[in-house]
Amino acid sequence: MGTDLEIYKLLVSAFILVTIGIQVWAIIASSEEFPFGANVMFGHNLRLGEPLYKMTFLFTLSDGQTRVVDIYKDLGAAEFTFYRLFFSKYYKSINPHFSQGWAENDTLEDFRSRIAKFCHLMWQVGTRKQLQIDRVIVQVSELKGQPQTNLRAEFIYDPRTNDLKHTIYGAQ
Amino acid sequence: MNYVEIWNQYWFSTSDHYEYGLWRIIIVFGLLYYTLEKWKLMGRAMKTPVEFTWKSPYLKLIPFHFPPNFRLLFISGAILFTMALLGIYTRLSVFSLSIWFIYFFGFASSTGGYAHSASLPGLILLSATFFPGIDNHSVDALLGWTALAPVPQFDWPAKLVLLMFSMVYFSTGVAKVRNGNSFLSGDTLEFMLLGPTGTNFSSDSHVRPDQKWRDGIGLASFVYDVRQQRPLGKFMAQNKTGLAIGSWMTFIWEILFPLSLFSREAMIFFLVTGVLFHLGVYLTMGINFFIYVFLYLLFIDWNFVFSLFR
C-alpha cells in the first residue's frame, strides 16, 4: 500500500506539473493551441472610429468572370472560421501577442509563399467541387462604412504557374 | 521542510469537503449537456474540407483519423458518456471520454476558431482520471469491480481544478492590459457593444512603418465580435463612465481570482461573483460560458448539503 501510494503521488504530481507547466507556457508565450490557451478573447486594443479592414476572396473563372467566393457553397467551410484560419496560420499577425499566430522574422518570400499556399488550397478544393478556376484573388480593403471599401492590397494567384502577384495600393 | 514535503503537504492533504464520485457525475453530466448544445454547430464544422484545418501540436498526439468520422464519433461518444456517467470501468471510461472530448472540440478549433469554453472542461475531465474515489457511486462500486487499491481522500483535485480556473481568468485579465489600455478605459467594451460585427481585421496602434510592407497597413488581429449586440448591452454602452467602471471591475476580478486558492471564504466570494460575471456577459453580449458556472457546482460542500436533509 505504501509503495502504491508513493507511485500514485508521483503520477499525480507529474500530471499536475505537466498540465500546469504547459498552461503557464501558453500564457507567457501568448499562444493558443487547443486545449491550452492564453485566453486573449476580448483583450485586443479596439476603439470605435479606428480603421477596420476586411478581406475578400474572389475567383476568376474560365469564362473570364470574376466573382466573390461563397465560402460555404464553393468551398464547404464556415465563413468566420475560414477567415480566422487564413489570418492566423497563413497571413499571420505582426503582433507577437496575437495568440493564434504571428510571423517572427517574416520575410517577403515567406509571406508570399504562405499566401500562395492557401490560394492553392482554395483552388484545389474549388476544382474538386467542379469549379473551373483561372485565378484566386485575395483583397485587403479598409472598411469605410459598409459596403464601401478602399482597396489597400491585392494578391492574385495563378494555379497553373503557382505565381503570386502582390500589389500594395496604399492609403487612398 | 524541503520542497518535496511542502509539495506533498499542499497537494496531498486530505479533506471531507468533496466527494469525487459525485464530482464525476457532475462533470460528465455538464459536458454531456454542453456537447449536445454544440452538436449541430459541430456537425457543420465536421464538413470542413481537411485542407482548411490546422491541427494543434496536442491534437497530433491523439492518433485518430483526421478529420473525424462524425457517425463513429456519435456512437463512441454515446457509449463513453454512458459508461462514465454510470461508472462502468470508471477510470478507463473517464480517461477515454476526456480524449474523445478534446479530440471533438479540438477539431472545431482546428478549422480556425478556438473553442475557449471547451478547453478548460476538457482538461478537468482529463484530470478526473486520477481523482481518488472517482469510482464511488458507480456500477463498478456496486459490483465490486474497483481494480485499484483505494487512496485517501486527498484534496488535490479541488486545488487543481481551482488552479485551472484561476489560470484561465488570470490570463484573460493579463491579456486585457498586454495589448494596450483600451480595455481599461472602456473603449474595447464600447466597441464590442456598438461597433461593426462580422469578420473584420484591425491594425495595431503602435505599428511601425517597417511593419507595413505586407499590405501597407500592418494587420495585427481579426476582430472578436460579440455573439449578439443585445439591447441591455447597447443601453449600457451609452454611459462611458459606467463602461470604464465595468471594465475595471472585470479586470480586477480576473486578476485577483487566484486568491480563491488561499481560503474557502475567498473561493466562495469569487465563485458567487463569477456567476454574476458570466450572467452579465451573457445578458449584454450573448456570450455563453455557462459550462464554467455549472462546474462551479463542484465546489459546493455536498456532504454538508446532504447532511442538512438527513
PDB file of C-alpha atoms in Angstrom, chain B residues 15 20 46 50 53 130 169 209 233 243 295:
ATOM      1  CA  SER B  15     -10.399  16.913   3.372  1.00  0.00           C
ATOM      2  CA  TYR B  20     -15.180  12.820  -6.062  1.00  0.00           C
ATOM      3  CA  MET B  46     -17.029  18.369 -39.417  1.00  0.00           C
ATOM      4  CA  VAL B  50      -9.336  18.925 -44.443  1.00  0.00           C
ATOM      5  CA  THR B  53      -7.894  22.731 -40.966  1.00  0.00           C
ATOM      6  CA  PHE B 130      -6.691  10.315 -11.390  1.00  0.00           C
ATOM      7  CA  TYR B 169      -9.285  34.062 -15.532  1.00  0.00           C
ATOM      8  CA  PRO B 209       6.373  51.880 -40.821  1.00  0.00           C
ATOM      9  CA  GLY B 233     -25.542  45.979 -23.796  1.00  0.00           C
ATOM     10  CA  LEU B 243     -18.258  51.154 -19.132  1.00  0.00           C
ATOM     11  CA  LEU B 295     -18.641  23.380 -12.980  1.00  0.00           C
TER      12      LEU B 295
END
